[in-house]
CSV table of C-alpha atoms and ligand atoms in Angstrom, one decimal:
chain,number,residue,atom,x,y,z
A,1,MET,CA,0.0,0.0,0.0
A,2,LYS,CA,1.1,3.6,-0.6
A,3,VAL,CA,0.2,6.0,2.2
A,4,LEU,CA,-1.1,9.3,0.7
A,5,LEU,CA,0.2,11.3,3.7
A,6,ASP,CA,3.7,10.3,2.6
A,7,TYR,CA,3.4,12.9,-0.2
A,8,THR,CA,3.9,16.6,-0.3
A,9,PHE,CA,1.2,18.8,-1.8
A,10,GLU,CA,3.1,19.1,-5.1
A,11,GLU,CA,3.4,15.3,-5.2
A,12,ILE,CA,-0.3,14.9,-4.5
A,13,LYS,CA,-1.0,17.3,-7.3
A,14,ASN,CA,1.0,15.2,-9.7
A,15,ILE,CA,-0.9,12.0,-8.7
A,16,VAL,CA,-4.2,13.8,-9.3
A,17,THR,CA,-3.3,15.2,-12.7
A,18,GLN,CA,-1.8,11.9,-13.8
A,19,SER,CA,-5.1,10.3,-13.1
A,20,GLY,CA,-6.7,12.8,-15.6
A,21,GLU,CA,-8.5,14.9,-13.0
A,22,ALA,CA,-8.3,18.7,-12.6
A,23,ALA,CA,-5.5,20.0,-10.4
A,24,TYR,CA,-7.9,21.7,-8.0
A,25,ARG,CA,-9.0,18.3,-6.8
A,26,ALA,CA,-5.6,18.0,-5.2
A,27,THR,CA,-6.5,20.7,-2.7
A,28,GLN,CA,-9.7,18.8,-1.7
A,29,LEU,CA,-7.8,15.6,-1.4
A,30,PHE,CA,-5.0,17.2,0.6
A,31,ASP,CA,-7.3,19.0,3.0
A,32,GLY,CA,-9.3,15.7,3.6
A,33,LEU,CA,-6.1,13.8,4.3
A,34,TYR,CA,-5.0,16.3,6.9
A,35,ARG,CA,-8.5,16.2,8.6
A,36,GLY,CA,-7.9,12.5,9.0
A,37,ALA,CA,-10.8,11.5,6.7
A,38,LYS,CA,-11.0,8.2,4.9
A,39,LEU,CA,-11.2,8.4,1.1
A,40,ASP,CA,-14.9,7.7,1.2
A,41,GLU,CA,-15.5,10.7,3.4
A,42,ILE,CA,-13.7,13.2,1.1
A,43,ASN,CA,-15.7,15.1,-1.4
A,44,LEU,CA,-14.1,13.8,-4.6
A,45,PRO,CA,-15.4,12.3,-7.9
A,46,LYS,CA,-15.9,8.6,-7.8
A,47,SER,CA,-13.5,8.2,-10.7
A,48,LEU,CA,-10.6,9.7,-8.7
A,49,LYS,CA,-11.4,7.6,-5.6
A,50,ASN,CA,-11.5,4.5,-7.8
A,51,TYR,CA,-8.2,5.4,-9.5
A,52,LEU,CA,-6.5,5.9,-6.1
A,53,GLN,CA,-7.8,2.6,-4.8
A,54,ASN,CA,-6.8,0.7,-7.9
A,55,GLU,CA,-3.3,2.2,-7.7
A,56,GLY,CA,-2.9,1.0,-4.1
A,57,TYR,CA,-3.1,4.3,-2.3
A,58,THR,CA,-4.6,4.6,1.2
A,59,ALA,CA,-5.7,7.8,3.0
A,60,GLN,CA,-5.2,6.3,6.4
A,61,GLY,CA,-1.6,5.8,7.4
A,62,VAL,CA,-2.8,4.5,10.7
A,63,GLU,CA,-6.2,3.5,12.2
A,64,ILE,CA,-6.9,3.9,15.9
A,65,VAL,CA,-8.0,0.4,17.1
A,66,HIS,CA,-7.8,0.9,20.9
A,67,CYS,CA,-7.7,3.9,23.3
A,68,VAL,CA,-7.5,4.2,27.1
A,69,GLU,CA,-7.9,7.4,29.0
A,70,SER,CA,-6.4,8.2,32.4
A,71,LYS,CA,-8.9,9.2,35.1
A,72,ILE,CA,-6.1,11.1,36.9
A,73,ASP,CA,-4.8,13.5,34.2
A,74,GLY,CA,-6.7,12.8,31.0
A,75,THR,CA,-3.6,11.2,29.3
A,76,LYS,CA,-4.7,8.9,26.4
A,77,LYS,CA,-2.9,5.9,25.1
A,78,TYR,CA,-3.6,4.7,21.6
A,79,ILE,CA,-3.0,1.6,19.7
A,80,PHE,CA,-2.7,2.2,15.9
A,81,LYS,CA,-3.0,-0.4,13.2
A,82,LEU,CA,-0.9,-0.1,10.1
A,83,TRP,CA,-2.0,-1.2,6.6
A,84,ASP,CA,0.0,-4.5,7.0
A,85,ASN,CA,-1.7,-5.2,10.4
A,86,ASN,CA,1.4,-4.3,12.4
A,87,VAL,CA,0.5,-2.3,15.5
A,88,ILE,CA,2.3,0.6,17.2
A,89,GLU,CA,1.4,2.8,20.2
A,90,GLY,CA,1.2,6.5,20.9
A,91,VAL,CA,0.3,8.7,23.8
A,92,LEU,CA,-1.5,12.1,24.1
A,93,MET,CA,-0.6,14.1,27.2
A,94,LYS,CA,-2.5,17.2,28.3
A,95,TYR,CA,-0.6,20.1,29.8
A,96,LYS,CA,-1.6,23.7,30.6
A,97,TYR,CA,0.3,25.0,27.6
A,98,GLY,CA,-1.1,22.6,25.1
A,99,ASN,CA,-1.3,18.9,24.2
A,100,THR,CA,1.7,16.8,23.4
A,101,ILE,CA,1.7,13.6,21.3
A,102,CYS,CA,4.3,11.0,21.7
A,103,VAL,CA,4.7,9.1,18.4
A,104,SER,CA,6.5,6.0,17.2
A,105,THR,CA,9.0,5.9,14.3
A,106,GLN,CA,9.5,2.2,13.9
A,107,VAL,CA,7.7,-1.0,14.6
A,108,GLY,CA,9.9,-2.5,17.3
A,109,CYS,CA,13.5,-1.3,17.6
A,110,ARG,CA,17.1,-2.6,17.0
A,111,MET,CA,18.7,-0.8,20.0
A,112,ASN,CA,17.7,-3.4,22.6
A,113,CYS,CA,18.1,-1.3,25.8
A,114,ALA,CA,17.9,-3.4,28.9
A,115,PHE,CA,14.9,-1.6,30.4
A,116,CYS,CA,12.8,-1.0,27.3
A,117,ALA,CA,9.8,-3.1,26.0
A,118,SER,CA,10.0,-1.7,22.4
A,119,GLY,CA,13.0,-3.8,21.4
A,120,LEU,CA,11.9,-7.1,22.9
A,121,ASN,CA,11.4,-8.6,19.4
A,122,GLY,CA,13.9,-6.5,17.5
A,123,LEU,CA,13.1,-4.3,14.6
A,124,VAL,CA,10.1,-5.3,12.5
A,125,ARG,CA,10.2,-2.4,10.1
A,126,ASN,CA,10.6,1.3,9.7
A,127,LEU,CA,7.5,3.6,9.6
A,128,SER,CA,7.2,5.8,6.5
A,129,ALA,CA,7.0,9.6,7.0
A,130,GLY,CA,3.3,9.4,6.3
A,131,GLU,CA,2.7,6.7,8.9
A,132,ILE,CA,4.4,8.9,11.5
A,133,LEU,CA,2.4,11.9,10.4
A,134,SER,CA,-0.8,9.9,10.4
A,135,GLN,CA,-0.5,9.3,14.1
A,136,VAL,CA,-0.7,13.0,14.7
A,137,VAL,CA,-3.5,13.5,12.2
A,138,ALA,CA,-5.6,10.6,13.7
A,139,VAL,CA,-5.2,11.8,17.3
A,140,ASN,CA,-6.0,15.4,16.2
A,141,ARG,CA,-9.2,14.1,14.7
A,142,ASP,CA,-10.0,12.1,17.8
A,143,ASN,CA,-9.6,15.1,20.1
A,144,LYS,CA,-10.8,18.0,18.1
A,145,SER,CA,-13.0,20.6,19.8
A,146,ASP,CA,-14.4,23.8,18.2
A,147,ASN,CA,-12.2,23.3,15.2
A,148,LYS,CA,-9.2,24.0,17.4
A,149,ARG,CA,-6.1,21.9,16.7
A,150,ALA,CA,-5.8,19.3,19.5
A,151,ILE,CA,-2.0,18.8,19.2
A,152,THR,CA,0.5,21.6,19.7
A,153,ASN,CA,3.6,19.7,20.5
A,154,ILE,CA,5.2,16.5,19.3
A,155,VAL,CA,7.8,14.2,20.8
A,156,LEU,CA,9.4,11.5,18.7
A,157,MET,CA,9.7,9.2,21.8
A,158,GLY,CA,7.5,6.3,21.1
A,159,SER,CA,8.8,2.9,19.9
A,160,GLY,CA,11.8,2.9,17.7
A,161,GLU,CA,15.0,4.9,17.2
A,162,PRO,CA,14.2,7.9,15.1
A,163,LEU,CA,17.7,8.4,13.8
A,164,ASP,CA,17.9,4.7,12.8
A,165,ASN,CA,15.1,5.7,10.4
A,166,TYR,CA,16.6,9.0,9.4
A,167,ASP,CA,15.2,9.7,5.9
A,168,ASN,CA,11.6,9.0,6.9
A,169,THR,CA,11.9,10.8,10.2
A,170,THR,CA,13.3,14.0,8.6
A,171,LYS,CA,10.7,13.8,5.8
A,172,PHE,CA,8.1,13.7,8.6
A,173,LEU,CA,9.7,16.8,10.1
A,174,ARG,CA,9.3,18.7,6.8
A,175,LEU,CA,5.7,17.5,6.3
A,176,VAL,CA,4.5,18.3,9.8
A,177,SER,CA,5.8,21.8,9.7
A,178,ASP,CA,4.5,22.5,6.2
A,179,GLU,CA,2.2,25.5,6.1
A,180,ARG,CA,-0.2,23.8,3.9
A,181,GLY,CA,-0.5,20.8,6.2
A,182,LEU,CA,-0.5,20.8,10.0
A,183,ASN,CA,1.9,23.8,10.2
A,184,ILE,CA,3.3,22.8,13.6
A,185,SER,CA,6.4,24.8,14.5
A,186,ARG,CA,9.6,22.7,14.5
A,187,ARG,CA,10.4,24.5,17.8
A,188,ASN,CA,7.5,22.4,19.3
A,189,VAL,CA,9.0,19.1,18.1
A,190,SER,CA,11.5,17.0,20.2
A,191,LEU,CA,13.4,14.1,18.9
A,192,SER,CA,14.7,11.5,21.4
A,193,THR,CA,17.7,9.4,20.5
A,194,CYS,CA,19.9,6.9,22.2
A,195,GLY,CA,22.8,8.9,20.7
A,196,LEU,CA,23.7,7.9,17.1
A,197,CYS,CA,26.5,10.5,16.8
A,198,GLU,CA,26.9,10.8,13.0
A,199,LYS,CA,23.2,11.3,12.6
A,200,ILE,CA,23.1,13.9,15.3
A,201,LYS,CA,25.7,15.9,13.4
A,202,ARG,CA,23.7,15.4,10.1
A,203,LEU,CA,20.6,16.7,11.8
A,204,ALA,CA,22.5,19.7,13.0
A,205,ASP,CA,23.9,20.4,9.5
A,206,GLU,CA,20.5,20.1,7.9
A,207,ASN,CA,19.2,22.7,10.3
A,208,TYR,CA,15.8,21.2,11.4
A,209,GLY,CA,15.6,23.5,14.4
A,210,ILE,CA,14.0,20.8,16.6
A,211,THR,CA,14.8,20.1,20.3
A,212,LEU,CA,17.3,17.2,20.7
A,213,THR,CA,16.8,14.9,23.6
A,214,ILE,CA,19.4,12.3,24.4
A,215,SER,CA,18.7,9.1,26.3
A,216,LEU,CA,21.8,9.1,28.4
A,217,HIS,CA,20.9,7.1,31.4
A,218,ALA,CA,24.5,6.8,32.7
A,219,PRO,CA,27.4,9.1,33.5
A,220,ASN,CA,30.1,6.9,32.0
A,221,ASP,CA,30.6,4.1,29.4
A,222,GLU,CA,31.1,1.3,31.9
A,223,ILE,CA,27.6,1.7,33.4
A,224,ARG,CA,26.0,2.7,30.1
A,225,LYS,CA,27.3,-0.5,28.4
A,226,LYS,CA,25.4,-2.5,31.0
A,227,ILE,CA,22.0,-1.1,29.9
A,228,MET,CA,22.5,0.2,26.4
A,229,PRO,CA,24.2,-1.9,23.7
A,230,VAL,CA,24.6,1.2,21.6
A,231,ALA,CA,27.2,2.4,24.2
A,232,ASN,CA,29.7,-0.1,22.6
A,233,LYS,CA,29.6,2.0,19.5
A,234,TYR,CA,29.5,5.5,20.9
A,235,GLY,CA,31.0,6.6,24.1
A,236,VAL,CA,29.6,9.3,26.4
A,237,ASN,CA,32.3,11.7,25.3
A,238,ASP,CA,31.4,11.2,21.6
A,239,ILE,CA,27.8,12.0,22.5
A,240,ILE,CA,28.8,15.2,24.4
A,241,GLN,CA,30.9,16.3,21.4
A,242,ALA,CA,28.0,15.6,19.0
A,243,VAL,CA,25.4,17.5,21.1
A,244,ARG,CA,27.8,20.4,21.6
A,245,TYR,CA,27.9,20.5,17.8
A,246,TYR,CA,24.1,20.4,17.7
A,247,PHE,CA,23.9,23.2,20.2
A,248,ASP,CA,26.5,25.4,18.3
A,249,LYS,CA,24.5,25.0,15.1
A,250,SER,CA,21.0,25.3,16.4
A,251,GLY,CA,21.3,27.4,19.6
A,252,ARG,CA,18.8,24.9,21.2
A,253,ARG,CA,19.5,23.7,24.7
A,254,ILE,CA,20.0,19.9,24.9
A,255,ILE,CA,17.7,17.7,27.0
A,256,PHE,CA,19.1,14.6,28.6
A,257,GLU,CA,16.9,11.8,29.8
A,258,TYR,CA,18.2,9.8,32.8
A,259,SER,CA,16.1,6.9,33.8
A,260,MET,CA,16.9,5.9,37.4
A,261,VAL,CA,17.7,2.2,37.7
A,262,GLY,CA,17.9,1.0,41.3
A,263,GLY,CA,21.5,0.4,42.4
A,264,LEU,CA,23.0,0.9,39.0
A,265,ASN,CA,23.2,4.6,38.0
A,266,ASP,CA,21.6,6.3,41.0
A,267,SER,CA,24.4,6.9,43.5
A,268,VAL,CA,25.6,10.4,44.6
A,269,GLU,CA,28.9,9.5,42.9
A,270,CYS,CA,27.0,9.0,39.6
A,271,ALA,CA,25.4,12.5,40.1
A,272,GLU,CA,28.9,14.0,40.6
A,273,GLU,CA,30.2,12.3,37.5
A,274,LEU,CA,27.2,13.3,35.5
A,275,SER,CA,27.7,17.0,36.6
A,276,ARG,CA,31.3,16.9,35.4
A,277,LEU,CA,30.3,15.3,32.1
A,278,VAL,CA,27.8,18.1,31.2
A,279,LYS,CA,29.7,21.0,32.7
A,280,GLY,CA,29.6,24.0,30.5
A,281,LEU,CA,27.0,22.6,28.1
A,282,PRO,CA,23.6,24.4,27.9
A,283,CYS,CA,21.4,21.5,28.9
A,284,HIS,CA,18.6,20.2,31.2
A,285,ILE,CA,18.4,16.8,32.7
A,286,ASN,CA,15.1,14.9,33.1
A,287,LEU,CA,15.3,12.3,35.9
A,288,ILE,CA,12.8,9.6,35.2
A,289,ARG,CA,11.4,6.9,37.4
A,290,LEU,CA,12.0,3.6,35.6
A,291,ASN,CA,8.8,1.9,34.5
A,292,TYR,CA,8.8,-1.7,35.4
A,293,VAL,CA,8.8,-4.0,32.4
A,294,LYS,CA,8.2,-7.6,33.5
A,295,GLU,CA,10.2,-9.2,30.7
A,296,LYS,CA,13.2,-7.1,31.7
A,297,GLY,CA,13.1,-7.2,35.5
A,298,LEU,CA,14.9,-4.0,36.3
A,299,ASN,CA,13.6,-1.9,39.1
A,300,SER,CA,13.4,1.9,39.5
A,301,SER,CA,15.3,3.7,42.2
A,302,ASP,CA,13.1,4.8,45.1
A,303,ASP,CA,11.9,8.4,45.4
A,304,GLU,CA,14.3,9.2,48.3
A,305,ARG,CA,17.3,8.3,46.1
A,306,ILE,CA,16.0,10.1,43.1
A,307,LYS,CA,15.6,13.3,45.3
A,308,LYS,CA,19.1,12.9,46.6
A,309,PHE,CA,20.5,12.6,43.1
A,310,LYS,CA,18.6,15.7,42.1
A,311,LEU,CA,19.8,17.7,45.0
A,312,ARG,CA,23.4,16.8,44.2
A,313,LEU,CA,23.0,17.9,40.5
A,314,GLU,CA,21.4,21.1,41.7
A,315,LYS,CA,24.2,21.8,44.1
A,316,ASN,CA,26.6,21.5,41.2
A,317,GLY,CA,24.6,24.0,39.2
A,318,VAL,CA,23.0,21.5,36.8
A,319,SER,CA,19.4,22.3,35.7
A,320,CYS,CA,17.2,19.3,36.3
A,321,THR,CA,13.7,18.1,37.1
A,322,ILE,CA,12.1,14.8,38.1
A,323,ARG,CA,9.7,14.0,35.3
A,324,ARG,CA,6.1,14.0,36.4
A,325,SER,CA,4.6,10.6,35.6
A,326,MET,CA,1.5,10.9,33.4
A,327,GLY,CA,-1.3,8.4,33.0
A,328,SER,CA,0.1,6.1,35.7
A,329,ASP,CA,-3.3,4.3,36.0
A,330,ILE,CA,-3.4,3.3,32.3
A,331,ASP,CA,-0.5,1.0,31.8
A,332,GLY,CA,2.7,2.8,32.5
A,333,ALA,CA,5.7,1.3,30.8
A,334,CYS,CA,6.7,2.2,27.3
A,335,GLY,CA,5.6,-0.4,24.8
A,336,GLN,CA,3.6,-2.4,27.4
A,337,LEU,CA,0.1,-1.5,26.1
A,338,ARG,CA,1.1,-2.7,22.7
A,339,ARG,CA,2.3,-6.0,24.1
A,340,LYS,CA,-0.9,-6.5,26.0
A,341,TYR,CA,-2.9,-5.6,22.9
A,342,ILE,CA,-1.0,-8.1,20.8
A,343,SER,CA,-1.3,-10.9,23.3
A,344,GLY,CA,-5.1,-10.2,23.6
A,345,GLU,CA,-5.0,-9.0,27.2
A,346,VAL,CA,-6.8,-5.7,26.4
B,1,SAH,N1,15.0,5.3,20.8
B,1,SAH,C1,14.8,6.6,21.3
B,1,SAH,C2,13.3,7.0,21.5
B,1,SAH,C3,12.4,6.0,22.1
B,1,SAH,S1,12.5,5.6,23.8
B,1,SAH,C4,15.6,6.9,22.5
B,1,SAH,O1,16.3,6.0,22.9
B,1,SAH,O2,15.6,8.0,23.1
B,1,SAH,C5,11.9,7.0,24.6
B,1,SAH,C6,12.5,7.1,26.0
B,1,SAH,O3,11.9,6.2,26.9
B,1,SAH,C7,14.0,6.9,26.1
B,1,SAH,O4,14.6,7.9,26.9
B,1,SAH,C8,14.0,5.5,26.7
B,1,SAH,O5,15.3,5.3,27.3
B,1,SAH,C9,12.9,5.6,27.7
B,1,SAH,N2,12.4,4.4,28.3
B,1,SAH,C10,12.3,3.2,27.6
B,1,SAH,N3,11.8,2.2,28.4
B,1,SAH,C11,11.7,2.8,29.6
B,1,SAH,C12,11.3,2.3,30.9
B,1,SAH,N4,10.9,1.1,31.1
B,1,SAH,N5,11.2,3.2,31.9
B,1,SAH,C13,11.6,4.5,31.7
B,1,SAH,N6,12.0,5.0,30.6
B,1,SAH,C14,12.1,4.2,29.5
């Protein structure tokens, strides 16, 4: 299947004119696609709809097949089905300043981090740009009120490693910020990576202007290698060098994610080492309670230890927060809802 949201407006225009229809139909089709409509629901001649169907095009990059809403904070978790029946998950989080969607970039993941459920069965396949975009479009449609756009911010932090799917992820960045489409400012988009250094530099050179978030999770290579296989390829110093380059090019402060694993990376010594590592770099550190993943068996640090760690970072002048946990009543851990959905538990 070919996902219509993969194409720019110009490309959609070409598809429409090749079918023999008038070019203005492209605007109707494009607007319908970005409203999250199915082909049947868009006001188009039957002949064009038939053409598109016969050529293997689909308007729906993803279909929402399951949704749970938190009673505590309104967070919604979604399961999306792709045209080939693979499923992925996404999350909508509601904040005072707007709504943030967390989207996936791959089905599964190759990175195999010790705490993460997404990589349990390895990488299944990359998502296309349109399949990433379609998660935003579908959730916008599901949450629209008074014609206001539901989603203001996007984090590429669902399943998958976005920089391992570089071309589709960056095409997505171009599409989602296109004035003709959703017109979401790149400043409101964050990309989270386990630290693929060459790709970080390329992202800086290509000037996407998004916020870069690094899943660091350790202050040195020895500890990082225990939980993140990618640490065998890139050391923490390579990462610091790459993000410094990103900052110099983009002027955007770097965000580090640091999931607190009990007894592994949560000592005061680790906080000291982390402070030294990021010294002089404009950055912010998010300390995260580890979500328990039963197949992985790693436990989070307790709240006391997390607070102590934070205090030590602050004492050293490092900007940091303990990330507020959202939707804790609706299946916490990353990738867990998808696993439950696949195994028929929900
Ligand atoms: N591959 C990218 C983005 C997807 S993971 C990356 O590594 O950044 C999104 C974030 O969730 C990462 O910071 C990841 O380390 C974190 N994460 C994964 N499993 C987790 C768990 N069980 N508890 C807490 N954070 C987790």
